PDB file of C-alpha atoms in Angstrom:
ATOM      1  CA  UNK S  24      -0.276   0.126  -0.012  1.00  0.00           C
ATOM      2  CA  UNK S  25       2.664   2.500   0.969  1.00  0.00           C
ATOM      3  CA  UNK S  26       4.563   1.326  -2.643  1.00  0.00           C
ATOM      4  CA  UNK S  27       0.915   2.835  -4.365  1.00  0.00           C
ATOM      5  CA  UNK S  28       0.963   5.920  -2.834  1.00  0.00           C
ATOM      6  CA  UNK S  29       4.507   6.734  -2.934  1.00  0.00           C
ATOM      7  CA  UNK S  30       4.036   6.352  -6.751  1.00  0.00           C
ATOM      8  CA  UNK S  31       1.302   7.832  -7.342  1.00  0.00           C
ATOM      9  CA  UNK S  32       3.686  11.134  -5.654  1.00  0.00           C
ATOM     10  CA  UNK S  33       6.302  10.915  -8.129  1.00  0.00           C
ATOM     11  CA  UNK S  34       3.527  10.781 -11.529  1.00  0.00           C
ATOM     12  CA  UNK S  35       2.508  13.607 -10.531  1.00  0.00           C
ATOM     13  CA  UNK S  36       5.547  15.580  -9.025  1.00  0.00           C
ATOM     14  CA  UNK S  37       6.757  14.502 -12.764  1.00  0.00           C
ATOM     15  CA  UNK S  38       3.824  15.657 -14.161  1.00  0.00           C
ATOM     16  CA  UNK S  39       3.789  19.503 -12.424  1.00  0.00           C
ATOM     17  CA  UNK S  40       7.675  20.143 -13.867  1.00  0.00           C
ATOM     18  CA  UNK S  41       6.552  18.624 -17.273  1.00  0.00           C
ATOM     19  CA  UNK S  42       3.232  21.202 -17.123  1.00  0.00           C
ATOM     20  CA  UNK S  43       6.124  23.794 -16.117  1.00  0.00           C
ATOM     21  CA  UNK S  44       7.976  23.810 -18.474  1.00  0.00           C
ATOM     22  CA  UNK S  45       5.467  23.836 -21.327  1.00  0.00           C
ATOM     23  CA  UNK S  46       4.276  26.681 -19.910  1.00  0.00           C
ATOM     24  CA  UNK S  47       7.423  28.048 -19.817  1.00  0.00           C
ATOM     25  CA  UNK S  48       8.422  27.650 -23.579  1.00  0.00           C
ATOM     26  CA  UNK S  49       5.087  28.791 -24.892  1.00  0.00           C
ATOM     27  CA  UNK S  50       6.065  32.012 -22.556  1.00  0.00           C
ATOM     28  CA  UNK S  51       9.642  31.795 -24.579  1.00  0.00           C
ATOM     29  CA  UNK S  52       8.349  30.682 -27.763  1.00  0.00           C
ATOM     30  CA  UNK S  53       8.272  33.096 -30.543  1.00  0.00           C
ATOM     31  CA  UNK S  54       7.873  31.851 -33.475  1.00  0.00           C
ATOM     32  CA  UNK S  55       4.859  32.461 -32.674  1.00  0.00           C
ATOM     33  CA  UNK S  56       1.691  35.535 -34.605  1.00  0.00           C
ATOM     34  CA  UNK S  57       1.573  38.052 -31.570  1.00  0.00           C
ATOM     35  CA  UNK S  58      -1.780  39.778 -32.387  1.00  0.00           C
ATOM     36  CA  UNK S  59      -1.442  43.616 -32.354  1.00  0.00           C
ATOM     37  CA  UNK S  60      -4.109  45.094 -30.443  1.00  0.00           C
ATOM     38  CA  UNK S  61      -7.503  46.172 -32.008  1.00  0.00           C
ATOM     39  CA  UNK S  62      -7.570  50.033 -31.829  1.00  0.00           C
ATOM     40  CA  UNK S  63     -10.928  51.641 -30.320  1.00  0.00           C
ATOM     41  CA  UNK S  64     -13.275  53.285 -32.548  1.00  0.00           C
ATOM     42  CA  UNK S  65     -13.437  56.645 -31.758  1.00  0.00           C
ATOM     43  CA  UNK S  66     -17.727  57.521 -31.003  1.00  0.00           C
ATOM     44  CA  UNK S  67     -19.237  60.663 -32.084  1.00  0.00           C
ATOM     45  CA  UNK S  68     -20.262  62.190 -28.385  1.00  0.00           C
ATOM     46  CA  UNK S  69     -21.859  65.165 -29.637  1.00  0.00           C
ATOM     47  CA  UNK S  70     -25.000  66.840 -27.501  1.00  0.00           C
ATOM     48  CA  UNK S  71     -26.292  69.623 -28.051  1.00  0.00           C
ATOM     49  CA  UNK S  72     -27.434  72.320 -25.234  1.00  0.00           C
ATOM     50  CA  UNK S  73     -31.146  74.518 -27.371  1.00  0.00           C
ATOM     51  CA  UNK S  74     -31.900  77.310 -25.077  1.00  0.00           C
ATOM     52  CA  UNK S  75     -33.493  80.773 -26.118  1.00  0.00           C
ATOM     53  CA  UNK S  76     -33.157  84.364 -23.486  1.00  0.00           C
ATOM     54  CA  UNK S  77     -35.775  86.337 -22.402  1.00  0.00           C
ATOM     55  CA  UNK S  78     -37.854  88.376 -25.208  1.00  0.00           C
ATOM     56  CA  UNK S  79     -38.313  85.680 -28.103  1.00  0.00           C
ATOM     57  CA  UNK S  80     -41.335  86.315 -30.939  1.00  0.00           C
ATOM     58  CA  UNK S  81     -43.724  83.691 -32.308  1.00  0.00           C
ATOM     59  CA  UNK S  82     -41.833  83.299 -35.179  1.00  0.00           C
ATOM     60  CA  UNK S  83     -37.976  82.701 -32.997  1.00  0.00           C
ATOM     61  CA  UNK S  84     -39.993  80.123 -30.684  1.00  0.00           C
ATOM     62  CA  UNK S  85     -40.766  78.479 -33.474  1.00  0.00           C
ATOM     63  CA  UNK S  86     -37.381  78.346 -35.730  1.00  0.00           C
ATOM     64  CA  UNK S  87     -36.637  77.052 -31.991  1.00  0.00           C
ATOM     65  CA  UNK S  88     -38.432  73.840 -32.169  1.00  0.00           C
ATOM     66  CA  UNK S  89     -38.318  73.063 -36.040  1.00  0.00           C
ATOM     67  CA  UNK S  90     -33.965  72.538 -35.034  1.00  0.00           C
ATOM     68  CA  UNK S  91     -35.048  70.690 -32.779  1.00  0.00           C
ATOM     69  CA  UNK S  92     -37.562  68.406 -34.067  1.00  0.00           C
ATOM     70  CA  UNK S  93     -33.585  67.926 -36.954  1.00  0.00           C
ATOM     71  CA  UNK S  94     -31.802  67.605 -34.761  1.00  0.00           C
ATOM     72  CA  UNK S  95     -32.901  64.420 -32.074  1.00  0.00           C
ATOM     73  CA  UNK S  96     -29.197  64.670 -29.861  1.00  0.00           C
ATOM     74  CA  UNK S  97     -30.333  68.335 -28.766  1.00  0.00           C
ATOM     75  CA  UNK S  98     -31.525  68.092 -25.258  1.00  0.00           C
ATOM     76  CA  UNK S  99     -33.896  71.794 -24.703  1.00  0.00           C
ATOM     77  CA  UNK S 100     -33.585  73.654 -21.181  1.00  0.00           C
ATOM     78  CA  UNK S 101     -35.486  76.759 -19.625  1.00  0.00           C
ATOM     79  CA  UNK S 102     -35.237  80.122 -21.076  1.00  0.00           C
ATOM     80  CA  UNK S 103     -31.939  82.207 -19.761  1.00  0.00           C
ATOM     81  CA  UNK S 104     -33.490  84.757 -16.740  1.00  0.00           C
ATOM     82  CA  UNK S 105     -29.932  87.987 -18.198  1.00  0.00           C
ATOM     83  CA  UNK S 106     -28.187  88.683 -20.936  1.00  0.00           C
ATOM     84  CA  UNK S 107     -25.296  89.286 -18.666  1.00  0.00           C
ATOM     85  CA  UNK S 108     -24.927  85.846 -17.408  1.00  0.00           C
ATOM     86  CA  UNK S 109     -23.859  84.716 -20.125  1.00  0.00           C
ATOM     87  CA  UNK S 110     -20.218  82.872 -18.388  1.00  0.00           C
ATOM     88  CA  UNK S 111     -23.254  80.856 -17.063  1.00  0.00           C
ATOM     89  CA  UNK S 112     -23.833  78.950 -20.104  1.00  0.00           C
ATOM     90  CA  UNK S 113     -21.208  76.991 -20.257  1.00  0.00           C
ATOM     91  CA  UNK S 114     -22.142  75.541 -16.405  1.00  0.00           C
ATOM     92  CA  UNK S 115     -25.389  74.621 -17.726  1.00  0.00           C
ATOM     93  CA  UNK S 116     -24.379  72.953 -20.377  1.00  0.00           C
ATOM     94  CA  UNK S 117     -21.488  71.112 -18.527  1.00  0.00           C
ATOM     95  CA  UNK S 118     -24.900  70.180 -15.339  1.00  0.00           C
ATOM     96  CA  UNK S 119     -26.365  68.482 -18.873  1.00  0.00           C
ATOM     97  CA  UNK S 120     -24.041  67.241 -19.930  1.00  0.00           C
ATOM     98  CA  UNK S 121     -24.119  68.918 -23.582  1.00  0.00           C
ATOM     99  CA  UNK S 122     -20.699  70.191 -25.456  1.00  0.00           C
ATOM    100  CA  UNK S 123     -21.959  72.485 -27.538  1.00  0.00           C
ATOM    101  CA  UNK S 124     -24.941  75.082 -27.423  1.00  0.00           C
ATOM    102  CA  UNK S 125     -26.822  77.470 -30.015  1.00  0.00           C
ATOM    103  CA  UNK S 126     -28.468  80.081 -27.652  1.00  0.00           C
ATOM    104  CA  UNK S 127     -30.887  81.928 -28.921  1.00  0.00           C
ATOM    105  CA  UNK S 128     -30.886  85.795 -28.180  1.00  0.00           C
ATOM    106  CA  UNK S 129     -33.197  88.505 -28.672  1.00  0.00           C
ATOM    107  CA  UNK S 130     -32.526  92.821 -28.222  1.00  0.00           C
ATOM    108  CA  UNK S 131     -36.073  95.319 -29.029  1.00  0.00           C
ATOM    109  CA  UNK S 132     -38.077  92.267 -30.051  1.00  0.00           C
ATOM    110  CA  UNK S 133     -37.106  91.827 -33.482  1.00  0.00           C
ATOM    111  CA  UNK S 134     -33.037  91.493 -33.582  1.00  0.00           C
ATOM    112  CA  UNK S 135     -32.280  87.537 -32.843  1.00  0.00           C
ATOM    113  CA  UNK S 136     -28.906  87.083 -32.319  1.00  0.00           C
ATOM    114  CA  UNK S 137     -28.060  82.442 -32.546  1.00  0.00           C
ATOM    115  CA  UNK S 138     -24.455  82.667 -30.114  1.00  0.00           C
ATOM    116  CA  UNK S 139     -23.568  78.161 -32.079  1.00  0.00           C
ATOM    117  CA  UNK S 140     -19.996  77.079 -29.050  1.00  0.00           C
ATOM    118  CA  UNK S 141     -18.195  74.211 -28.070  1.00  0.00           C
ATOM    119  CA  UNK S 142     -18.348  74.136 -24.413  1.00  0.00           C
ATOM    120  CA  UNK S 143     -16.030  75.043 -21.688  1.00  0.00           C
ATOM    121  CA  UNK S 144     -13.150  75.602 -24.129  1.00  0.00           C
ATOM    122  CA  UNK S 145     -14.837  76.783 -27.131  1.00  0.00           C
ATOM    123  CA  UNK S 146     -14.845  78.885 -30.000  1.00  0.00           C
ATOM    124  CA  UNK S 147     -18.132  80.392 -29.747  1.00  0.00           C
ATOM    125  CA  UNK S 148     -19.968  81.954 -32.387  1.00  0.00           C
ATOM    126  CA  UNK S 149     -22.403  85.358 -32.757  1.00  0.00           C
ATOM    127  CA  UNK S 150     -24.948  85.822 -35.817  1.00  0.00           C
ATOM    128  CA  UNK S 151     -27.304  87.767 -36.447  1.00  0.00           C
ATOM    129  CA  UNK S 152     -29.660  85.998 -38.061  1.00  0.00           C
ATOM    130  CA  UNK S 153     -32.058  87.311 -41.378  1.00  0.00           C
ATOM    131  CA  UNK S 154     -35.158  85.824 -43.269  1.00  0.00           C
ATOM    132  CA  UNK S 155     -36.845  83.506 -41.084  1.00  0.00           C
ATOM    133  CA  UNK S 156     -38.841  81.098 -42.601  1.00  0.00           C
ATOM    134  CA  UNK S 157     -40.528  78.161 -40.094  1.00  0.00           C
ATOM    135  CA  UNK S 158     -41.899  74.840 -42.381  1.00  0.00           C
ATOM    136  CA  UNK S 159     -45.393  75.665 -40.803  1.00  0.00           C
ATOM    137  CA  UNK S 160     -45.236  79.196 -42.517  1.00  0.00           C
ATOM    138  CA  UNK S 161     -43.471  77.477 -45.687  1.00  0.00           C
ATOM    139  CA  UNK S 162     -45.669  75.056 -46.187  1.00  0.00           C
ATOM    140  CA  UNK S 163     -43.298  72.728 -48.634  1.00  0.00           C
ATOM    141  CA  UNK S 164     -43.062  69.134 -50.090  1.00  0.00           C
ATOM    142  CA  UNK S 165     -40.794  67.046 -48.719  1.00  0.00           C
ATOM    143  CA  UNK S 166     -40.629  66.021 -45.513  1.00  0.00           C
ATOM    144  CA  UNK S 167     -38.581  62.874 -43.558  1.00  0.00           C
ATOM    145  CA  UNK S 168     -38.704  60.908 -40.747  1.00  0.00           C
ATOM    146  CA  UNK S 169     -37.957  62.485 -36.995  1.00  0.00           C
ATOM    147  CA  UNK S 170     -35.513  61.538 -35.602  1.00  0.00           C
ATOM    148  CA  UNK S 171     -33.668  60.874 -38.209  1.00  0.00           C
ATOM    149  CA  UNK S 172     -30.281  61.744 -39.244  1.00  0.00           C
ATOM    150  CA  UNK S 173     -28.958  63.784 -42.164  1.00  0.00           C
ATOM    151  CA  UNK S 174     -26.362  64.579 -44.258  1.00  0.00           C
ATOM    152  CA  UNK S 175     -24.507  68.261 -43.071  1.00  0.00           C
ATOM    153  CA  UNK S 176     -22.718  69.065 -46.609  1.00  0.00           C
ATOM    154  CA  UNK S 177     -21.089  72.927 -46.499  1.00  0.00           C
ATOM    155  CA  UNK S 178     -19.692  75.467 -49.914  1.00  0.00           C
ATOM    156  CA  UNK S 179     -16.925  74.701 -51.036  1.00  0.00           C
ATOM    157  CA  UNK S 180     -16.701  77.814 -49.313  1.00  0.00           C
ATOM    158  CA  UNK S 181     -15.654  77.228 -46.358  1.00  0.00           C
ATOM    159  CA  UNK S 182     -12.593  76.038 -47.042  1.00  0.00           C
ATOM    160  CA  UNK S 183     -11.541  79.442 -48.897  1.00  0.00           C
ATOM    161  CA  UNK S 184     -11.197  81.247 -45.704  1.00  0.00           C
ATOM    162  CA  UNK S 185     -10.076  80.711 -41.765  1.00  0.00           C
ATOM    163  CA  UNK S 186     -13.488  81.949 -40.463  1.00  0.00           C
ATOM    164  CA  UNK S 187     -15.000  79.361 -42.933  1.00  0.00           C
ATOM    165  CA  UNK S 188     -13.434  76.515 -41.398  1.00  0.00           C
ATOM    166  CA  UNK S 189     -13.301  76.654 -38.013  1.00  0.00           C
ATOM    167  CA  UNK S 190     -17.535  77.698 -38.242  1.00  0.00           C
ATOM    168  CA  UNK S 191     -17.425  74.193 -40.273  1.00  0.00           C
ATOM    169  CA  UNK S 192     -15.704  72.273 -37.878  1.00  0.00           C
ATOM    170  CA  UNK S 193     -18.192  73.949 -35.000  1.00  0.00           C
ATOM    171  CA  UNK S 194     -21.132  73.171 -36.967  1.00  0.00           C
ATOM    172  CA  UNK S 195     -20.330  69.700 -38.416  1.00  0.00           C
ATOM    173  CA  UNK S 196     -19.930  69.740 -34.540  1.00  0.00           C
ATOM    174  CA  UNK S 197     -23.823  70.593 -33.770  1.00  0.00           C
ATOM    175  CA  UNK S 198     -25.453  69.975 -36.492  1.00  0.00           C
ATOM    176  CA  UNK S 199     -24.411  67.000 -36.694  1.00  0.00           C
ATOM    177  CA  UNK S 200     -26.674  64.231 -34.942  1.00  0.00           C
ATOM    178  CA  UNK S 201     -24.390  60.556 -34.111  1.00  0.00           C
ATOM    179  CA  UNK S 202     -25.623  57.405 -34.712  1.00  0.00           C
ATOM    180  CA  UNK S 203     -25.939  56.241 -31.665  1.00  0.00           C
ATOM    181  CA  UNK S 204     -27.604  59.254 -29.792  1.00  0.00           C
ATOM    182  CA  UNK S 205     -30.626  57.995 -27.639  1.00  0.00           C
ATOM    183  CA  UNK S 206     -33.367  59.798 -29.800  1.00  0.00           C
ATOM    184  CA  UNK S 207     -31.793  58.676 -33.168  1.00  0.00           C
ATOM    185  CA  UNK S 208     -33.139  55.846 -35.915  1.00  0.00           C
ATOM    186  CA  UNK S 209     -30.876  54.729 -38.438  1.00  0.00           C
ATOM    187  CA  UNK S 210     -32.292  56.276 -41.248  1.00  0.00           C
ATOM    188  CA  UNK S 211     -30.184  59.162 -43.624  1.00  0.00           C
ATOM    189  CA  UNK S 212     -33.241  60.528 -45.109  1.00  0.00           C
ATOM    190  CA  UNK S 213     -32.374  64.206 -45.491  1.00  0.00           C
ATOM    191  CA  UNK S 214     -29.811  67.434 -45.793  1.00  0.00           C
ATOM    192  CA  UNK S 215     -28.091  69.438 -44.558  1.00  0.00           C
ATOM    193  CA  UNK S 216     -27.498  72.393 -46.433  1.00  0.00           C
ATOM    194  CA  UNK S 217     -24.464  75.172 -45.576  1.00  0.00           C
ATOM    195  CA  UNK S 218     -23.010  78.235 -48.822  1.00  0.00           C
ATOM    196  CA  UNK S 219     -21.543  80.443 -48.312  1.00  0.00           C
ATOM    197  CA  UNK S 220     -23.304  84.159 -50.433  1.00  0.00           C
ATOM    198  CA  UNK S 221     -22.276  87.748 -49.993  1.00  0.00           C
ATOM    199  CA  UNK S 222     -20.336  86.148 -46.739  1.00  0.00           C
ATOM    200  CA  UNK S 223     -23.974  85.940 -44.899  1.00  0.00           C
ATOM    201  CA  UNK S 224     -24.201  81.771 -44.449  1.00  0.00           C
ATOM    202  CA  UNK S 225     -27.156  80.220 -46.326  1.00  0.00           C
ATOM    203  CA  UNK S 226     -28.991  77.497 -44.506  1.00  0.00           C
ATOM    204  CA  UNK S 227     -31.560  75.025 -46.554  1.00  0.00           C
ATOM    205  CA  UNK S 228     -32.226  71.936 -45.664  1.00  0.00           C
ATOM    206  CA  UNK S 229     -33.935  69.033 -48.779  1.00  0.00           C
ATOM    207  CA  UNK S 230     -35.343  65.863 -48.271  1.00  0.00           C
ATOM    208  CA  UNK S 231     -33.516  62.850 -50.270  1.00  0.00           C
ATOM    209  CA  UNK S 232     -36.408  61.544 -52.164  1.00  0.00           C
ATOM    210  CA  UNK S 233     -34.692  57.971 -53.842  1.00  0.00           C
ATOM    211  CA  UNK S 234     -38.151  56.792 -56.495  1.00  0.00           C
ATOM    212  CA  UNK S 235     -40.164  59.591 -58.509  1.00  0.00           C
ATOM    213  CA  UNK S 236     -43.916  59.458 -56.651  1.00  0.00           C
ATOM    214  CA  UNK S 237     -45.081  59.760 -60.561  1.00  0.00           C
ATOM    215  CA  UNK S 238     -43.685  55.755 -61.620  1.00  0.00           C
ATOM    216  CA  UNK S 239     -43.043  54.562 -57.931  1.00  0.00           C
ATOM    217  CA  UNK S 240     -41.798  51.269 -60.565  1.00  0.00           C
ATOM    218  CA  UNK S 241     -39.689  52.651 -61.934  1.00  0.00           C
ATOM    219  CA  UNK S 242     -35.895  53.544 -62.520  1.00  0.00           C
ATOM    220  CA  UNK S 243     -34.511  55.588 -58.524  1.00  0.00           C
ATOM    221  CA  UNK S 244     -34.173  58.970 -59.194  1.00  0.00           C
ATOM    222  CA  UNK S 245     -32.295  60.688 -56.623  1.00  0.00           C
ATOM    223  CA  UNK S 246     -33.550  64.206 -56.170  1.00  0.00           C
ATOM    224  CA  UNK S 247     -34.394  66.875 -53.702  1.00  0.00           C
ATOM    225  CA  UNK S 248     -37.265  68.295 -51.960  1.00  0.00           C
ATOM    226  CA  UNK S 249     -36.946  71.071 -49.936  1.00  0.00           C
ATOM    227  CA  UNK S 250     -38.963  70.510 -46.743  1.00  0.00           C
ATOM    228  CA  UNK S 251     -37.896  73.652 -44.518  1.00  0.00           C
ATOM    229  CA  UNK S 252     -37.009  76.161 -42.773  1.00  0.00           C
ATOM    230  CA  UNK S 253     -35.008  78.829 -44.387  1.00  0.00           C
ATOM    231  CA  UNK S 254     -32.365  81.517 -42.662  1.00  0.00           C
ATOM    232  CA  UNK S 255     -29.889  83.883 -43.548  1.00  0.00           C
ATOM    233  CA  UNK S 256     -26.596  83.730 -40.644  1.00  0.00           C
ATOM    234  CA  UNK S 257     -24.893  86.601 -40.674  1.00  0.00           C
ATOM    235  CA  UNK S 258     -21.335  86.043 -38.638  1.00  0.00           C
ATOM    236  CA  UNK S 259     -21.200  89.150 -36.175  1.00  0.00           C
ATOM    237  CA  UNK S 260     -17.108  87.461 -34.271  1.00  0.00           C
ATOM    238  CA  UNK S 261     -15.746  84.982 -33.675  1.00  0.00           C
ATOM    239  CA  UNK S 262     -14.114  84.337 -29.468  1.00  0.00           C
ATOM    240  CA  UNK S 263     -11.828  81.708 -28.848  1.00  0.00           C
ATOM    241  CA  UNK S 264     -13.767  80.821 -25.863  1.00  0.00           C
ATOM    242  CA  UNK S 265     -16.853  79.551 -24.957  1.00  0.00           C
ATOM    243  CA  UNK S 266     -18.697  82.828 -25.281  1.00  0.00           C
ATOM    244  CA  UNK S 267     -15.889  84.842 -23.500  1.00  0.00           C
ATOM    245  CA  UNK S 268     -12.470  85.533 -24.733  1.00  0.00           C
ATOM    246  CA  UNK S 269     -10.177  87.445 -27.308  1.00  0.00           C
ATOM    247  CA  UNK S 270     -11.914  88.157 -30.600  1.00  0.00           C
ATOM    248  CA  UNK S 271      -9.915  85.251 -33.807  1.00  0.00           C
ATOM    249  CA  UNK S 272     -12.225  86.911 -35.895  1.00  0.00           C
ATOM    250  CA  UNK S 273     -14.550  90.688 -36.876  1.00  0.00           C
ATOM    251  CA  UNK S 274     -16.863  91.169 -39.636  1.00  0.00           C
ATOM    252  CA  UNK S 275     -15.680  94.741 -40.912  1.00  0.00           C
ATOM    253  CA  UNK S 276     -19.204  95.021 -42.967  1.00  0.00           C
ATOM    254  CA  UNK S 277     -21.324  93.844 -40.100  1.00  0.00           C
ATOM    255  CA  UNK S 278     -23.630  97.084 -39.354  1.00  0.00           C
ATOM    256  CA  UNK S 279     -25.944  96.527 -36.432  1.00  0.00           C
ATOM    257  CA  UNK S 280     -30.387  96.711 -37.523  1.00  0.00           C
ATOM    258  CA  UNK S 281     -30.997  98.997 -34.962  1.00  0.00           C
ATOM    259  CA  UNK S 282     -27.930 102.141 -36.312  1.00  0.00           C
ATOM    260  CA  UNK S 283     -29.291 100.753 -39.675  1.00  0.00           C
ATOM    261  CA  UNK S 284     -32.950 102.070 -38.347  1.00  0.00           C
ATOM    262  CA  UNK S 285     -31.515 105.304 -36.179  1.00  0.00           C
ATOM    263  CA  UNK S 286     -30.432 105.566 -40.237  1.00  0.00           C
ATOM    264  CA  UNK S 287     -33.503 105.603 -41.623  1.00  0.00           C
ATOM    265  CA  UNK S 288     -34.775 107.451 -38.905  1.00  0.00           C
ATOM    266  CA  UNK S 289     -32.977 110.130 -39.417  1.00  0.00           C
ATOM    267  CA  UNK S 290     -33.522 110.081 -42.900  1.00  0.00           C
ATOM    268  CA  UNK S 291     -37.269 111.035 -42.541  1.00  0.00           C
ATOM    269  CA  UNK S 292     -36.639 113.372 -40.431  1.00  0.00           C
ATOM    270  CA  UNK S 293     -34.262 114.618 -42.593  1.00  0.00           C
ATOM    271  CA  UNK S 294     -37.371 115.682 -45.218  1.00  0.00           C
ATOM    272  CA  UNK S 295     -39.586 116.361 -43.049  1.00  0.00           C
ATOM    273  CA  UNK S 296     -37.058 118.846 -41.723  1.00  0.00           C
ATOM    274  CA  UNK S 297     -36.888 119.752 -45.347  1.00  0.00           C
ATOM    275  CA  UNK S 298     -40.332 120.283 -45.825  1.00  0.00           C
ATOM    276  CA  UNK S 299     -40.856 122.743 -43.365  1.00  0.00           C
ATOM    277  CA  UNK S 300     -38.191 124.374 -44.420  1.00  0.00           C
ATOM    278  CA  UNK S 301     -40.271 124.555 -47.648  1.00  0.00           C
ATOM    279  CA  UNK S 302     -43.570 125.751 -45.884  1.00  0.00           C
ATOM    280  CA  UNK S 303     -41.640 128.302 -44.687  1.00  0.00           C
ATOM    281  CA  UNK S 304     -40.217 130.332 -48.007  1.00  0.00           C
ATOM    282  CA  UNK S 305     -43.340 129.533 -49.536  1.00  0.00           C
ATOM    283  CA  UNK S 306     -45.371 131.459 -46.953  1.00  0.00           C
ATOM    284  CA  UNK S 307     -42.271 134.800 -46.919  1.00  0.00           C
ATOM    285  CA  UNK S 308     -42.910 134.291 -50.852  1.00  0.00           C
ATOM    286  CA  UNK S 309     -46.084 134.449 -50.270  1.00  0.00           C
ATOM    287  CA  UNK S 310     -46.198 138.232 -48.297  1.00  0.00           C
ATOM    288  CA  UNK S 311     -43.241 139.278 -50.121  1.00  0.00           C
ATOM    289  CA  UNK S 312     -45.650 139.501 -53.986  1.00  0.00           C
ATOM    290  CA  UNK S 313     -48.876 140.729 -51.089  1.00  0.00           C
ATOM    291  CA  UNK S 314     -49.431 144.342 -53.115  1.00  0.00           C
ATOM    292  CA  UNK S 315     -50.685 147.102 -50.128  1.00  0.00           C
ATOM    293  CA  UNK S 316     -54.126 148.037 -51.010  1.00  0.00           C
ATOM    294  CA  UNK S 317     -55.130 151.155 -52.895  1.00  0.00           C
ATOM    295  CA  UNK S 318     -56.493 153.748 -51.309  1.00  0.00           C
ATOM    296  CA  UNK S 319     -59.162 154.908 -54.649  1.00  0.00           C
ATOM    297  CA  UNK S 320     -60.144 150.830 -55.077  1.00  0.00           C
ATOM    298  CA  UNK S 321     -63.683 150.442 -55.750  1.00  0.00           C
ATOM    299  CA  UNK S 322     -64.797 148.763 -52.651  1.00  0.00           C
ATOM    300  CA  UNK S 323     -62.878 151.671 -50.512  1.00  0.00           C
ATOM    301  CA  UNK S 324     -64.911 154.617 -52.912  1.00  0.00           C
ATOM    302  CA  UNK S 325     -68.064 153.352 -52.560  1.00  0.00           C
ATOM    303  CA  UNK S 326     -68.167 151.665 -48.981  1.00  0.00           C
TER     304      UNK S 326
END
């Protein structure tokens, strides 16, 4: 019995020794192919905070709702109470887990400005909005699935200037819907176009139609049908930080709408003053042409 136990112990020790040697040989084997680590796929984690200031009109609010409908990765927040506390916007974006911000700033209940910013480090672009036409107002025949992703297209003019390239990068982060967005659907059926004309950025939204509705069984013919909304952006300034910092670009051709209205009022005032001066001159000429009363006039002689 003792000899059997002794034999089992020796066999077990030999097996352990063989296993250890095998592991060492496998560890020292350099002929085997070593698999390279697979690089992690970069994820597009863009989220946009959308909010406005106090005093926006119904047209501005409808434009905000249209952009919220087109961009499923947008997080809409309540209005900002004060226009002088823009430094709070990066903190609000951080609280909402957003790294982009679209801020609608209304002034005098008629002028609309849009801030497009990367938070918290910048840059930020301030733009004046003109020629706003919402979806409900246009009533175009185009349509797209709510929550679908859109292709962001830029004009070649964006690559010819420094401010254009910077604006293109910021707009790509804001208007490009990431594929893993929570409300996004795995469809691409519309295209967002940005074009530069007369140093202004023109925005259009088109539906991608792959079949002719009149010939559904015919060959595919890709065409574009406008959906809306429409608006024109005039860049004013580009700041290095988020809603602050040094000025990277300033548009020398921009004239504020308040200055335009002031010039129009001044022109009307000048016209009124000239008209009053002409009336005074006409009254003076009438006084000079008036003849003195003749004592031998018929009315006086036979009165």
